[in-house]
């Protein structure tokens, strides 16, 4: 056993100081979460030593009875939480309890606004770890010894700018945290065995390791049948023995699910929208418990955000964020898989091409998609809520992916010319509303719903009552690379090539005449706009606008070109477009007379092209030239 050394003072990192200030001064509600945070740290430490002990049994040193112990000294106002987990050495203490290590804390700090009210509500959304103890503690001591090492350390702090660190002694591995409660009213409830027990029951029921607490046992009857109050405290187990995901589904309450979901997703203010539980036996055996959240998880589109499920093997925690268990397009879910068949020493590399993992993944995806489909069928309003939050991620399932396409198609929802921008419809709804002569599913892509709803390309569709799907999410263009057909019907981008809507004989006749009578104007516009425009032609698709730009059938859409440019593909060749003019529009009629008479068109071609570009949300190649041209015409 080593001698204790003189404590050395260390300053907390700046961010920790800010966080501590916030904890201590602004946070008056929900102090109890410190118990949850410390127990979850203890459980992590137990997971780690159990996992490392698989390959290095000497770390366990004969003590594999892993547990967390709690003790409340009501009189001295102290709480002691200990674990025989991995423990910490000097470096771990400096890193873990002096700087911000936890991703939740980092996200939390990044999102602080400086407005204490907003910031306080943020605290609820993130797990804020060890430091939350200073909401109630006036002094905290951490005595710890790392598994496999001799030296023990004592860390202590009062939660103001500094902490002390010294070498100390401890008989066995693990960590003992002693919390001295403040004198104020907010901390007082925690100087009670009953209260601490209540909080543990609330938050830590599903912790996979046993949590014990020294409590007075229930009074027992003595020989004379009299109730004899107990004097000696005894350790009692507070949590269930079976991991929540291994319990029969009927034994797990909604409240259990909510708490477990919050714990594993770090979404402490949220609730699961739905969950699926599976126990598969046969060729292989595993349990899974998967939650779909109500709100999109924080940082859903952040590339660095971990995703996947927690992987356990025979109840032993193996890793967080096991990506091989889920496709990226289901990254909004959180949950647990516990396999009986994988070897305990699995590594991320082994998992990648593992047959067992592939099979579990199939089951998990199938069940998750089925539960979403059930929600879509039975509770369409709830599903619409889900779709608005997370549908855009499901859409990613269509690129670079050839699995689950039918299930995904059935889950897709869209705004459309008929449903409007508030309601969404399914592809099945669309097909059942198709007109008799209609063979394809029409859609239009663009930056946002507002630009789309006012697109000139829709004029004739509206007039003739054909429904067009709006695709304004940034992933839609990519999605359409994989979503090519539904129920035998192809998809058709209405900004590409020609779109034939049903025409009467009369309409056909008029159109033919117009093609000939407008030839001069088309040629003239074509000559001036040669650089950008491949062809100019008369169209019947417009009602109120003078002209519109469309793409050749095989060209990339204008929206896709803009997206590629935003993604840094600047040198991509821009394909020439087709300018279609509306023979019924007075501007075109006036211009046609000019062209016929051999007059110059002046600034008109620039203005027409500019308007067509603006209407579809494209930038103008030369804004100045456009403004000047408009001004000249106006004056
Ligand atoms: P988090 O647990 O999310 O990482 P905390 O602030 O709660 O964040 O803890 C910081 C770090 O301190 C942990 O990551 C862990 O390395 C270490 N730590 C905290 N409590 C314990 C413990 N009981 N046993 C071992 N290490 C611990």
XYZ file of C-alpha atoms and ligand atoms in Angstrom, residues 37-38 40-45 48 83 85-88 92 95-97 99 101-105 127-131 144 174-175 177, ligand 1:
60
model
C -25.305 10.041 -13.767
C -23.056 8.575 -11.079
C -24.405 5.145 -15.015
C -20.686 5.992 -14.710
C -20.306 3.132 -12.257
C -22.124 0.755 -14.616
C -19.868 1.848 -17.501
C -16.828 1.169 -15.339
C -15.283 -1.972 -19.045
C -18.218 0.264 -7.757
C -15.246 -1.419 -11.990
C -12.236 -0.433 -14.040
C -11.227 2.484 -11.766
C -9.060 5.425 -12.774
C -7.770 9.084 -16.327
C -8.725 13.640 -18.389
C -12.079 12.420 -17.170
C -12.742 14.666 -14.226
C -11.776 18.210 -18.884
C -14.697 14.025 -22.209
C -18.253 13.140 -22.750
C -19.787 13.818 -26.120
C -23.116 14.781 -24.542
C -21.389 17.425 -22.473
C -26.659 13.835 -19.991
C -24.232 16.115 -18.263
C -22.267 13.534 -16.403
C -20.252 13.596 -13.266
C -20.325 17.366 -12.748
C -10.131 5.226 -7.056
C -12.744 0.418 -8.371
C -14.079 3.781 -7.314
C -17.383 8.543 -4.477
P -19.159 10.257 -19.215
O -19.409 9.222 -18.188
O -20.315 10.483 -20.085
O -17.919 10.023 -20.044
P -18.662 11.946 -16.955
O -18.403 13.404 -16.803
O -19.772 11.421 -16.147
O -18.919 11.659 -18.466
O -17.361 11.160 -16.603
C -16.129 11.484 -17.205
C -15.187 10.305 -17.264
O -14.698 9.973 -15.966
C -15.798 9.027 -17.749
O -15.795 8.952 -19.145
C -14.890 7.957 -17.139
O -13.753 7.806 -17.949
C -14.486 8.585 -15.854
N -15.306 8.077 -14.745
C -16.330 8.689 -14.128
N -16.844 7.907 -13.146
C -16.126 6.771 -13.148
C -16.147 5.561 -12.381
N -17.041 5.352 -11.410
N -15.227 4.611 -12.683
C -14.310 4.781 -13.647
N -14.237 5.887 -14.399
C -15.127 6.879 -14.174
